Coordinates of C-alpha atoms in Angstrom, one line a residue:
M1 CA 21.0 -44.2 -17.4
P2 CA 23.3 -43.6 -14.5
I3 CA 22.7 -40.8 -12.0
Q4 CA 24.7 -37.8 -12.9
I5 CA 24.9 -34.1 -12.3
L6 CA 23.2 -32.1 -15.0
P7 CA 25.4 -29.8 -17.1
A8 CA 25.0 -26.1 -16.3
R9 CA 23.6 -25.4 -19.8
L10 CA 20.9 -28.1 -19.4
A11 CA 20.0 -27.0 -15.9
N12 CA 19.5 -23.5 -17.0
Q13 CA 17.2 -24.5 -19.8
I14 CA 15.2 -26.6 -17.5
A15 CA 14.9 -23.6 -15.2
A16 CA 13.9 -21.5 -18.2
G17 CA 10.9 -23.7 -18.6
E18 CA 9.6 -22.4 -15.3
V19 CA 10.8 -18.8 -15.5
V20 CA 10.3 -18.1 -19.3
E21 CA 6.9 -19.2 -20.2
R22 CA 6.5 -16.5 -23.0
P23 CA 7.8 -13.0 -23.8
A24 CA 5.6 -11.5 -21.1
S25 CA 7.4 -13.6 -18.5
V26 CA 10.7 -12.1 -19.6
V27 CA 9.3 -8.6 -19.3
K28 CA 7.9 -9.3 -15.8
E29 CA 11.2 -10.7 -14.5
L30 CA 13.3 -7.8 -16.0
V31 CA 11.0 -5.0 -14.9
E32 CA 10.8 -6.4 -11.4
N33 CA 14.6 -6.4 -11.3
S34 CA 14.5 -2.7 -12.3
L35 CA 12.1 -2.0 -9.4
D36 CA 14.3 -3.9 -7.0
A37 CA 17.2 -1.7 -8.2
G38 CA 15.4 1.4 -7.1
A39 CA 14.4 2.6 -10.6
T40 CA 11.9 5.5 -10.9
R41 CA 11.8 5.4 -14.7
I42 CA 11.5 2.3 -16.8
E43 CA 11.3 2.1 -20.6
V44 CA 10.1 -1.1 -22.3
D45 CA 10.6 -1.6 -26.1
I46 CA 9.1 -4.6 -27.8
E47 CA 9.5 -5.8 -31.4
K48 CA 7.3 -8.5 -33.0
G49 CA 5.5 -9.2 -29.8
G50 CA 8.7 -9.9 -28.0
A51 CA 9.9 -12.7 -30.3
K52 CA 12.5 -10.5 -32.0
L53 CA 13.4 -8.0 -29.2
I54 CA 12.7 -7.1 -25.6
R55 CA 14.6 -4.1 -24.3
I56 CA 14.2 -2.9 -20.7
R57 CA 16.0 0.3 -19.7
D58 CA 15.9 1.8 -16.2
N59 CA 17.6 4.5 -14.1
G60 CA 18.2 2.2 -11.1
G61 CA 21.3 1.5 -9.1
G62 CA 23.2 -0.4 -11.8
I63 CA 25.6 -3.4 -11.7
G64 CA 29.3 -3.0 -11.3
K65 CA 31.8 -4.3 -13.8
D66 CA 33.1 -7.0 -11.5
E67 CA 29.5 -8.4 -11.0
L68 CA 28.2 -8.4 -14.6
T69 CA 29.5 -11.9 -15.4
L70 CA 28.2 -13.2 -12.0
A71 CA 24.8 -11.6 -12.6
L72 CA 24.3 -14.0 -15.6
S73 CA 25.1 -17.1 -13.4
R74 CA 22.4 -19.3 -12.0
H75 CA 21.5 -18.7 -8.4
A76 CA 23.4 -15.4 -8.2
T77 CA 21.5 -12.6 -6.5
S78 CA 22.1 -9.5 -4.3
K79 CA 18.7 -9.8 -2.6
V80 CA 19.2 -12.7 -0.1
S81 CA 22.3 -14.0 1.6
S82 CA 21.0 -16.1 4.5
L83 CA 18.1 -18.2 5.6
A84 CA 16.9 -15.2 7.7
D85 CA 16.6 -13.2 4.5
L86 CA 14.5 -15.9 2.9
E87 CA 12.1 -15.9 5.8
A88 CA 11.3 -12.2 5.2
I89 CA 11.5 -11.4 1.5
L90 CA 11.2 -7.7 0.9
S91 CA 12.2 -7.7 -2.8
L92 CA 10.3 -8.9 -5.9
G93 CA 13.1 -11.2 -7.0
F94 CA 15.2 -13.4 -4.9
R95 CA 16.0 -16.7 -6.6
G96 CA 18.8 -15.5 -8.9
E97 CA 17.5 -17.6 -11.9
A98 CA 16.0 -15.0 -14.2
L99 CA 18.9 -13.7 -16.1
A100 CA 20.6 -17.1 -16.4
S101 CA 17.4 -18.7 -17.6
I102 CA 16.6 -16.0 -20.1
S103 CA 20.2 -15.9 -21.5
S104 CA 20.0 -19.7 -22.0
V105 CA 17.2 -19.4 -24.5
S106 CA 18.0 -16.1 -26.2
R107 CA 20.8 -13.7 -27.2
L108 CA 21.1 -11.4 -24.2
V109 CA 23.1 -8.1 -23.8
L110 CA 23.4 -6.6 -20.4
T111 CA 24.7 -3.0 -20.2
S112 CA 25.0 -1.3 -16.8
R113 CA 26.7 1.5 -14.9
P114 CA 26.4 2.3 -11.2
A115 CA 26.8 5.9 -10.1
E116 CA 30.3 5.3 -8.6
Q117 CA 31.6 3.9 -11.8
E118 CA 32.8 6.3 -14.5
Q119 CA 32.6 3.8 -17.4
A120 CA 29.6 1.6 -18.3
W121 CA 30.3 -2.1 -19.2
Q122 CA 28.4 -4.6 -21.3
A123 CA 28.1 -8.3 -20.9
M124 CA 26.9 -10.6 -23.8
A125 CA 25.7 -14.2 -23.5
E126 CA 24.1 -16.3 -26.2
G127 CA 22.2 -19.5 -26.0
R128 CA 23.7 -22.9 -25.2
D129 CA 27.4 -22.1 -24.6
M130 CA 26.5 -19.4 -22.0
A131 CA 30.0 -17.8 -22.5
V132 CA 29.9 -14.2 -21.2
Q133 CA 31.9 -11.5 -23.1
L134 CA 32.6 -8.2 -21.5
Q135 CA 33.4 -4.9 -23.2
P136 CA 33.2 -1.2 -22.4
A137 CA 30.1 0.7 -23.4
S138 CA 28.4 4.1 -23.3
H139 CA 25.4 4.2 -20.9
P140 CA 24.0 6.5 -18.3
V141 CA 23.6 5.4 -14.7
G142 CA 21.2 2.4 -14.7
T143 CA 20.8 -0.8 -16.6
T144 CA 19.6 -1.9 -20.1
V145 CA 18.8 -5.5 -20.8
E146 CA 18.2 -6.6 -24.5
V147 CA 16.8 -10.0 -25.2
S148 CA 16.9 -10.9 -28.9
D149 CA 15.5 -13.9 -30.8
L150 CA 13.7 -15.6 -27.8
F151 CA 13.7 -19.4 -28.1
F152 CA 16.0 -19.3 -31.2
N153 CA 17.8 -22.4 -29.9
T154 CA 14.7 -24.2 -28.7
P155 CA 12.4 -24.6 -31.6
A156 CA 9.9 -26.7 -29.7
R157 CA 9.3 -23.8 -27.3
R158 CA 9.0 -21.3 -30.0
R159 CA 6.2 -23.2 -31.7
F160 CA 4.1 -22.7 -28.6
M161 CA 4.2 -18.9 -29.0
R162 CA 1.0 -17.3 -30.3
T163 CA 0.6 -14.4 -32.8
E164 CA 2.4 -11.2 -32.4
K165 CA -0.8 -9.4 -31.3
T166 CA -1.6 -12.0 -28.6
E167 CA 1.9 -12.1 -27.2
F168 CA 2.0 -8.3 -27.0
G169 CA -1.4 -8.3 -25.3
H170 CA 0.1 -10.4 -22.5
I171 CA 3.1 -8.0 -22.2
D172 CA 0.7 -5.1 -22.0
E173 CA -1.3 -6.8 -19.2
V174 CA 1.8 -7.5 -17.2
L175 CA 2.8 -3.9 -17.3
R176 CA -0.7 -2.8 -16.4
R177 CA -0.4 -4.9 -13.3
I178 CA 3.1 -3.6 -12.5
A179 CA 1.9 0.0 -13.1
L180 CA -0.7 -0.4 -10.4
S181 CA 1.8 -1.8 -7.9
R182 CA 4.1 1.2 -8.1
F183 CA 2.4 4.6 -8.6
D184 CA 5.7 6.3 -8.0
V185 CA 7.5 4.8 -11.0
G186 CA 7.1 6.1 -14.5
I187 CA 6.7 3.3 -17.2
T188 CA 6.8 3.7 -21.0
L189 CA 5.8 0.9 -23.4
R190 CA 6.6 0.9 -27.1
H191 CA 5.8 -1.7 -29.7
N192 CA 7.7 -1.8 -33.0
G193 CA 8.9 1.7 -32.4
K194 CA 5.4 3.2 -31.6
P195 CA 4.4 4.5 -28.2
V196 CA 1.6 2.4 -26.7
R197 CA 1.4 3.2 -23.0
Q198 CA 2.9 5.9 -20.8
Y199 CA 2.2 5.7 -17.1
R200 CA 3.5 8.9 -15.5
A201 CA 4.9 8.7 -11.9
G202 CA 2.9 10.4 -9.2
T203 CA 2.5 10.5 -5.5
L204 CA -0.7 12.6 -5.1
P205 CA -4.1 11.0 -4.8
S206 CA -5.2 12.7 -8.0
Q207 CA -2.3 11.2 -9.8
H208 CA -3.1 7.8 -8.5
D209 CA -6.6 8.2 -9.8
K210 CA -5.3 9.1 -13.3
R211 CA -3.1 6.0 -13.4
L212 CA -6.0 3.9 -12.1
A213 CA -8.2 5.3 -14.9
A214 CA -5.5 4.6 -17.4
V215 CA -5.4 0.9 -16.4
C216 CA -8.9 0.2 -15.3
G217 CA -10.9 2.8 -17.2
P218 CA -12.7 6.0 -16.1
A219 CA -15.9 4.1 -15.4
F220 CA -14.2 2.0 -12.7
V221 CA -12.7 5.1 -11.0
S222 CA -16.0 7.0 -11.0
S223 CA -17.9 4.2 -9.3
A224 CA -15.3 2.4 -7.2
L225 CA -15.4 2.5 -3.4
K226 CA -12.1 3.5 -1.9
F227 CA -11.2 1.9 1.4
D228 CA -8.2 1.7 3.8
S229 CA -8.3 -0.4 7.0
D230 CA -5.7 -1.9 9.3
H231 CA -5.8 -4.3 12.2
H232 CA -2.9 -5.6 14.3
G233 CA -0.2 -5.4 11.6
L234 CA -2.5 -6.1 8.7
R235 CA -3.5 -3.4 6.3
L236 CA -5.9 -3.6 3.4
W237 CA -6.5 -0.7 1.0
G238 CA -7.5 -0.1 -2.5
W239 CA -10.7 0.2 -4.7
L240 CA -13.8 -2.0 -4.9
A241 CA -16.5 -1.7 -7.5
P242 CA -20.0 -1.9 -6.1
P243 CA -22.3 -4.7 -7.3
S244 CA -24.0 -2.4 -9.7
A245 CA -20.8 -2.1 -11.6
A246 CA -20.3 -5.9 -12.0
R247 CA -18.5 -7.1 -15.1
A248 CA -19.3 -9.9 -17.5
Q249 CA -15.7 -11.2 -17.3
P250 CA -13.2 -11.4 -14.4
D251 CA -10.9 -9.1 -16.3
L252 CA -10.5 -6.3 -13.8
Q253 CA -9.2 -8.0 -10.7
Y254 CA -5.8 -7.0 -9.3
T255 CA -4.4 -8.1 -6.0
Y256 CA -1.0 -7.3 -4.4
V257 CA 0.7 -8.6 -1.3
N258 CA 3.5 -6.4 0.0
G259 CA 3.7 -4.9 -3.5
R260 CA 3.9 -8.3 -5.2
M261 CA 1.2 -9.0 -7.8
M262 CA -0.7 -12.1 -6.9
R263 CA -3.4 -14.5 -8.2
D264 CA -4.0 -16.1 -4.8
K265 CA -6.9 -18.5 -4.1
L266 CA -7.3 -17.3 -0.5
L267 CA -7.6 -13.6 -1.5
N268 CA -10.0 -14.4 -4.3
H269 CA -12.2 -16.5 -2.0
A270 CA -12.4 -13.8 0.6
V271 CA -13.4 -11.2 -2.1
R272 CA -16.1 -13.5 -3.5
Q273 CA -17.5 -14.2 -0.1
A274 CA -17.6 -10.4 0.7
Y275 CA -19.7 -9.8 -2.4
G276 CA -21.9 -12.7 -1.5
D277 CA -25.4 -12.6 -3.1
R278 CA -25.0 -8.9 -4.1
L279 CA -23.5 -9.8 -7.5
P280 CA -25.9 -10.6 -10.4
A281 CA -25.9 -14.1 -11.9
E282 CA -22.8 -14.5 -14.2
G283 CA -21.5 -11.2 -12.9
H284 CA -17.9 -10.7 -11.6
G285 CA -16.5 -8.1 -9.2
A286 CA -13.9 -5.6 -10.1
F287 CA -11.3 -4.5 -7.6
V288 CA -7.7 -3.4 -6.9
L289 CA -6.6 -4.6 -3.5
Y290 CA -3.3 -4.0 -1.6
L291 CA -2.6 -6.2 1.4
E292 CA 0.4 -5.3 3.6
L293 CA 1.7 -7.3 6.5
D294 CA 4.9 -8.3 8.2
A295 CA 7.2 -10.1 5.7
H296 CA 7.8 -12.8 8.3
E297 CA 4.1 -13.7 8.2
V298 CA 4.0 -14.6 4.5
D299 CA 6.0 -17.1 2.4
V300 CA 6.5 -16.0 -1.2
N301 CA 8.7 -19.0 -2.1
V302 CA 5.9 -21.5 -2.8
H303 CA 5.3 -21.0 -6.6
P304 CA 7.7 -21.2 -9.5
A305 CA 6.4 -18.0 -11.0
K306 CA 5.7 -16.4 -7.6
H307 CA 2.0 -16.0 -8.4
E308 CA 0.9 -17.4 -5.1
V309 CA 1.9 -17.0 -1.5
R310 CA 1.3 -18.8 1.8
F311 CA 0.2 -17.0 4.9
H312 CA 1.2 -18.2 8.3
Q313 CA -2.1 -17.0 9.8
A314 CA -4.3 -17.9 6.7
R315 CA -7.6 -17.8 8.5
L316 CA -6.9 -14.5 10.1
V317 CA -5.9 -12.9 6.8
H318 CA -8.9 -14.4 5.0
D319 CA -11.4 -13.1 7.7
F320 CA -9.7 -9.7 7.8
I321 CA -10.1 -9.2 4.1
Y322 CA -13.7 -10.4 4.2
Q323 CA -14.6 -8.1 7.1
V324 CA -13.1 -5.0 5.4
L325 CA -14.7 -5.6 2.0
H326 CA -18.0 -6.7 3.5
Q327 CA -18.2 -3.6 5.6
T328 CA -17.2 -1.4 2.6
L329 CA -20.1 -2.8 0.6
E330 CA -22.4 -2.4 3.6
D331 CA -21.5 1.3 3.9
T332 CA -22.7 2.0 0.4
H333 CA -26.3 2.9 -0.6
S334 CA -26.8 -0.4 -2.3
V335 CA -29.6 -2.7 -1.1
P336 CA -28.2 -5.2 1.4
P337 CA -28.7 -8.9 0.8
A338 CA -31.4 -10.8 2.5
S339 CA -29.0 -12.2 5.0
A340 CA -25.4 -11.1 5.5
Q341 CA -22.9 -13.9 5.3
E342 CA -20.4 -14.6 8.0
P343 CA -17.0 -16.2 7.3
D344 CA -17.6 -19.9 6.7
A345 CA -15.6 -23.0 6.1
G346 CA -15.5 -22.5 2.4
Y347 CA -11.8 -21.8 2.6
E348 CA -9.8 -24.6 4.3
A349 CA -7.2 -23.2 6.6
E350 CA -5.8 -24.0 10.0
A351 CA -8.3 -23.9 12.8
Y352 CA -9.0 -20.3 13.9
E353 CA -11.4 -19.2 16.6
P354 CA -12.1 -15.5 16.4
A355 CA -12.5 -13.6 19.7
P356 CA -15.6 -11.4 20.3
I357 CA -15.6 -8.5 17.9
A358 CA -14.7 -5.1 19.5
A359 CA -13.6 -1.7 18.3
S360 CA -9.8 -1.3 18.0
P361 CA -7.6 1.7 17.6
R362 CA -5.8 2.3 14.3
Y363 CA -2.4 1.4 15.9
A364 CA -2.6 -1.6 18.2
P365 CA -0.3 -1.5 21.2
A366 CA 2.9 -3.5 20.9
G367 CA 2.7 -7.1 22.0
H368 CA -0.6 -7.8 20.2
G369 CA 0.6 -10.4 17.7
Y370 CA -1.0 -12.3 15.0
G371 CA -3.7 -14.8 15.8
R372 CA -4.9 -13.2 19.0
G373 CA -8.5 -12.8 17.8
A374 CA -10.2 -11.0 15.0
E375 CA -11.3 -7.7 16.4
Q376 CA -13.4 -5.5 14.1
P377 CA -10.9 -3.6 11.9
R378 CA -11.0 0.1 12.0
H379 CA -11.9 1.7 8.6
S380 CA -9.8 4.7 7.8
G381 CA -11.6 5.9 4.7
I382 CA -14.5 4.7 2.6
S383 CA -15.5 7.1 -0.1
Q384 CA -16.6 7.2 -3.7
H385 CA -15.1 9.1 -6.6
G386 CA -16.8 11.2 -9.2
Y387 CA -20.5 11.4 -9.6
G388 CA -21.1 8.5 -7.2
A389 CA -19.6 10.4 -4.3
E390 CA -21.3 9.8 -0.9
R391 CA -23.5 12.7 0.1
T392 CA -23.1 14.1 3.6
H393 CA -26.4 16.0 4.1
D394 CA -28.0 12.9 5.5
S395 CA -26.8 13.5 9.0
G396 CA -28.9 10.9 10.8
I397 CA -30.5 13.5 13.1
T398 CA -33.7 12.3 14.7
Q399 CA -36.8 14.5 14.9
G400 CA -36.4 14.9 18.6
Q401 CA -32.8 16.2 18.1
W402 CA -34.1 18.8 15.6
Q403 CA -36.7 20.0 18.1
G404 CA -34.0 20.1 20.8
L405 CA -32.2 22.8 18.7
D406 CA -34.9 25.3 19.6
G407 CA -33.9 25.1 23.2
L408 CA -30.3 25.5 22.4
M409 CA -30.7 29.3 21.9
T410 CA -31.5 29.8 25.6
T411 CA -28.6 27.6 26.9
L412 CA -25.6 29.3 25.3
P413 CA -23.1 30.5 27.9
A414 CA -22.5 34.1 28.8
S415 CA -19.9 36.0 26.9
G416 CA -17.5 35.7 29.7
A417 CA -17.5 31.9 29.6
S418 CA -14.3 30.1 28.5
A419 CA -14.4 28.9 24.9
S420 CA -10.9 27.6 24.5
A421 CA -11.7 23.9 25.0
P422 CA -14.6 21.7 26.1
V423 CA -14.9 20.6 29.7
A424 CA -15.7 17.2 31.0
A425 CA -19.4 16.4 30.9
S426 CA -21.3 15.2 34.0
A427 CA -23.9 12.5 34.0
A428 CA -26.6 15.2 33.7
D429 CA -24.9 16.6 30.5
A430 CA -24.8 13.3 28.7
Q431 CA -28.2 13.9 27.0
D432 CA -26.8 16.8 25.0
N433 CA -23.5 15.1 24.0
L434 CA -24.8 14.6 20.5
P435 CA -23.4 14.8 17.0
L436 CA -25.7 16.8 14.7
L437 CA -24.3 17.5 11.3
L438 CA -21.5 16.4 9.0
E439 CA -20.1 19.2 7.0
R440 CA -17.8 19.0 4.0
E441 CA -17.1 15.3 4.8
R442 CA -14.6 16.6 7.4
F443 CA -16.2 18.6 10.2
L444 CA -18.7 17.2 12.7
V445 CA -21.1 19.7 14.3
V446 CA -21.9 18.5 17.9
L447 CA -24.1 19.7 20.7
Y448 CA -22.0 19.6 23.8
R449 CA -22.5 21.2 27.2
G450 CA -25.3 23.3 25.8
R451 CA -23.4 24.8 22.9
L452 CA -22.2 24.0 19.4
W453 CA -18.7 22.8 18.6
L454 CA -16.9 21.9 15.4
C455 CA -14.8 18.7 15.6
E456 CA -12.2 18.4 12.9
L457 CA -12.3 14.7 12.2
N458 CA -8.9 14.1 10.6
Q459 CA -7.1 15.8 13.6
A460 CA -9.3 14.0 16.0
S461 CA -8.3 10.7 14.5
V462 CA -4.7 11.7 14.6
W463 CA -5.0 12.7 18.2
L464 CA -6.6 9.3 19.2
N465 CA -3.9 7.4 17.2
G466 CA -1.2 9.3 19.1
R467 CA -2.9 8.3 22.4
A468 CA -2.9 4.7 21.3
L469 CA 0.8 4.9 20.4
L470 CA 1.5 6.5 23.8
A471 CA -0.3 3.6 25.5
A472 CA 2.2 1.2 23.9
W473 CA 5.2 3.4 24.6
Q474 CA 6.6 1.5 27.6
Q475 CA 6.8 -1.7 25.5
G476 CA 8.2 0.1 22.5
L477 CA 6.5 0.7 19.2
T478 CA 6.3 -2.3 16.8
P479 CA 8.6 -1.9 13.8
Q480 CA 7.2 -2.7 10.4
P481 CA 9.5 -3.8 7.5
L482 CA 9.9 -1.5 4.6
L483 CA 9.2 -3.0 1.2
L484 CA 12.5 -1.4 0.0
P485 CA 15.1 -0.2 2.6
I486 CA 15.8 3.5 2.4
R487 CA 19.4 4.7 2.2
L488 CA 20.0 8.2 3.7
A489 CA 23.2 10.4 3.7
L490 CA 23.5 12.2 7.0
P491 CA 25.9 15.1 7.8
A492 CA 28.3 14.9 10.8
E493 CA 26.0 16.6 13.3
Q494 CA 23.1 14.3 12.4
Q495 CA 25.4 11.3 12.7
Q496 CA 26.2 12.5 16.2
A497 CA 22.5 12.9 17.1
L498 CA 21.9 9.4 15.7
A499 CA 24.5 7.9 18.1
S500 CA 23.1 10.0 21.1
H501 CA 19.5 8.9 20.6
Q502 CA 19.9 5.3 19.4
A503 CA 18.0 3.8 22.3
L504 CA 15.1 6.2 21.8
L505 CA 15.0 5.5 18.0
T506 CA 14.8 1.8 18.8
K507 CA 11.9 2.4 21.2
L508 CA 10.2 4.4 18.4
G509 CA 10.3 1.3 16.2
L510 CA 13.1 2.5 13.9
E511 CA 15.7 -0.2 12.9
L512 CA 18.7 0.9 10.8
K513 CA 22.1 -0.2 9.9
T514 CA 25.3 1.6 8.9
G515 CA 25.9 2.0 5.2
P516 CA 29.0 3.0 3.3
G517 CA 30.5 6.4 4.0
D518 CA 28.2 8.7 5.9
T519 CA 25.0 6.8 5.0
I520 CA 22.5 4.8 7.0
I521 CA 20.0 2.3 5.8
L522 CA 16.5 2.2 7.3
T523 CA 15.0 -1.3 7.3
R524 CA 12.0 -1.0 9.7
V525 CA 9.9 1.9 10.8
P526 CA 6.7 2.2 12.9
Q527 CA 3.5 1.9 11.1
P528 CA 2.8 5.6 10.8
L529 CA 6.0 6.2 8.8
R530 CA 5.8 3.2 6.4
H531 CA 4.4 5.3 3.6
A532 CA 5.9 8.6 4.6
D533 CA 8.7 10.6 2.9
L534 CA 11.5 9.2 5.0
A535 CA 14.2 11.1 3.2
R536 CA 12.6 14.3 4.5
L537 CA 11.1 13.1 7.9
F538 CA 14.1 11.2 9.3
P539 CA 16.4 14.2 9.5
E540 CA 13.4 16.2 10.9
L541 CA 13.0 13.5 13.6
L542 CA 16.7 13.7 14.5
A543 CA 16.3 17.5 14.9
R544 CA 13.3 17.0 17.2
L545 CA 15.2 14.6 19.4
E546 CA 17.7 17.3 20.1
R547 CA 15.0 19.4 21.8
E548 CA 13.9 18.4 25.3
D549 CA 10.2 19.2 24.8
A550 CA 9.9 17.6 21.4
R551 CA 11.4 14.3 22.5
Q552 CA 9.0 13.7 25.3
P553 CA 6.9 10.5 24.7
E554 CA 3.6 12.2 24.2
A555 CA 5.0 14.8 21.8
L556 CA 6.8 12.1 19.8
C557 CA 3.7 9.8 19.6
Q558 CA 1.6 12.7 18.4
W559 CA 4.2 13.7 15.8
L560 CA 4.3 10.1 14.6
A561 CA 0.5 9.9 14.3
Q562 CA 0.5 13.2 12.4
Q563 CA 2.7 11.8 9.7
A564 CA 0.0 9.3 8.8
L565 CA -2.6 12.0 8.4
A566 CA -4.6 11.6 5.2
D567 CA -7.0 14.2 4.0
E568 CA -9.9 11.8 3.6
A569 CA -13.7 12.1 3.3
W570 CA -15.8 10.9 6.2
N571 CA -19.3 9.5 6.2
W572 CA -21.8 9.8 9.0
R573 CA -21.3 6.3 10.5
R574 CA -17.5 6.7 10.8
A575 CA -17.8 10.3 12.1
T576 CA -20.2 9.4 14.9
A577 CA -18.2 6.3 15.8
L578 CA -15.1 8.6 16.2
W579 CA -17.1 11.0 18.3
Q580 CA -18.0 8.1 20.6
Q581 CA -14.3 7.2 21.0
L582 CA -13.5 10.8 21.9
G583 CA -16.2 10.9 24.6
P584 CA -14.1 9.8 27.6
E585 CA -11.2 12.0 26.5
L586 CA -13.1 15.3 25.7
N587 CA -11.6 17.1 28.7
E588 CA -8.1 16.7 27.2
V589 CA -8.5 17.3 23.5
P590 CA -6.4 20.1 22.1
P591 CA -7.9 23.2 20.3
D592 CA -7.0 21.9 16.8
V593 CA -9.4 19.0 17.4
M594 CA -12.5 20.9 18.7
R595 CA -13.4 24.5 18.5
P596 CA -16.6 26.3 19.6
V597 CA -19.0 27.8 17.1
E598 CA -19.1 31.5 17.9
M599 CA -22.7 32.5 17.7
E600 CA -22.8 35.3 20.4
Q601 CA -22.4 38.1 17.9
Q602 CA -25.2 37.0 15.6
L603 CA -27.5 36.4 18.5
N604 CA -26.8 39.8 19.9
R605 CA -27.5 41.4 16.5
W606 CA -30.9 39.6 16.3
T607 CA -31.7 40.4 19.9
H608 CA -31.1 44.1 19.5
G609 CA -32.7 44.3 16.1
D610 CA -29.4 45.4 14.3

């Protein structure tokens, strides 16, 4: 047979063999398209397990009339346009094969309307001839894709489909995974006209817990350990079941990399190694993990179905995940193993020699790139939900410290002493610079300079993070890519402020480009703003830059750190570690970090017998 170029119809059906494995594959591709289009509400209707009908409706940005036909062409996409885009993928889809491949093995109807278009239009393509027909339609802003009679023209593929119940089960599992990737998107699933799942959108932690319970079950939520840790541009957060909640099957294991659901060997190996000998024989861990890192540091274009990725610093990523999860398990009240494992050579990656472990601030100064050594990651929240919640009455106070409290009553300052802020301790004072109690998983009671103080741990953490940002100010803060760029409409006065303070915005780690009309598009922001409400905060930032006092470096860094404030529960280990970090800076902490415990009135009442 002579060498020849494949016909477009045949090429699309070959591509369909990779993209369209079964109905669940179609649902995954179409729902990810909806997410890339900015949808906040997605409805999925399935008939006969997807063999008869798959309908996906969203309220996303929509597709213009002039692009509908092109959207059904192979290798047509709005998500990448250059090699630079391919090296930093921020969207879920990017190859431009899904719609063309699906339409080559089904009867596909694509109806869409963008907000700027008064009339919706519909494109129809059917099987082998791939001819696209356009006609006007009635449709709200957004897109609906209907896929009918899947594999009607490829009987061999259709024979590989399983029962209706089995195929719908795969669809349900795909949507469970997607529901955990985007808590802010509402998803509804119906089968043969009957509602099966409804995942309500939410941004509050309590709403996240409800969705987690809907997907993973209440038992997982009540026992799971919540954690959040970052280190030099790597962030790992999520939920990890303790060894006591091991499962008989590996059926509750969800991992995500920059919002993309994964089944990655490196991630799984790091998790297994972190559990080590803690799991019972034949037991499997349960977890929901979210790994976030610079898009330039991960290649998502290595698997036909995009189930796996490749990390440029694979050993660094592996060891970071291991360290975070290992420490999370260590911080529980479970019995530790006979000997703690260290990262070994079980995972083959490029040679990587970790530097000596040391404490690091939450935000590393700019210029600390990947692969410069694996410092101990800072944990920014390890807690338990429900009845397994970590108790804080076990303060770790020694017997000698308790006895020392008796002498405290005679060392309180006179009523005229200043109580606005602590003063620097001398060497002689170091012996009473002690944390004593942890109250309400938020306040640390400390003995300092002969009196009691309350340290508000969340604000103390924010203040230290602001100081770390200020230390990196001269080099400029490191921008982090947004998973989805944010488009903002700015009035004329804010457009003027934008132009006036462009250099300062760049130093703050904010990268943006001009959009149509009076809009701008934020593409990169500093780490503290990655998960913030940018539509609200960016105009507020522009207003701050107009004020001389508010645009000073220290004020800006503290404001940025405040945006990452999370009302989290603290344990004794983390609270005392934070107090040690505060030690050298105690003469500078503001009143919202430390306040004295006013005991003078009560002491006077007892002294005078009132």
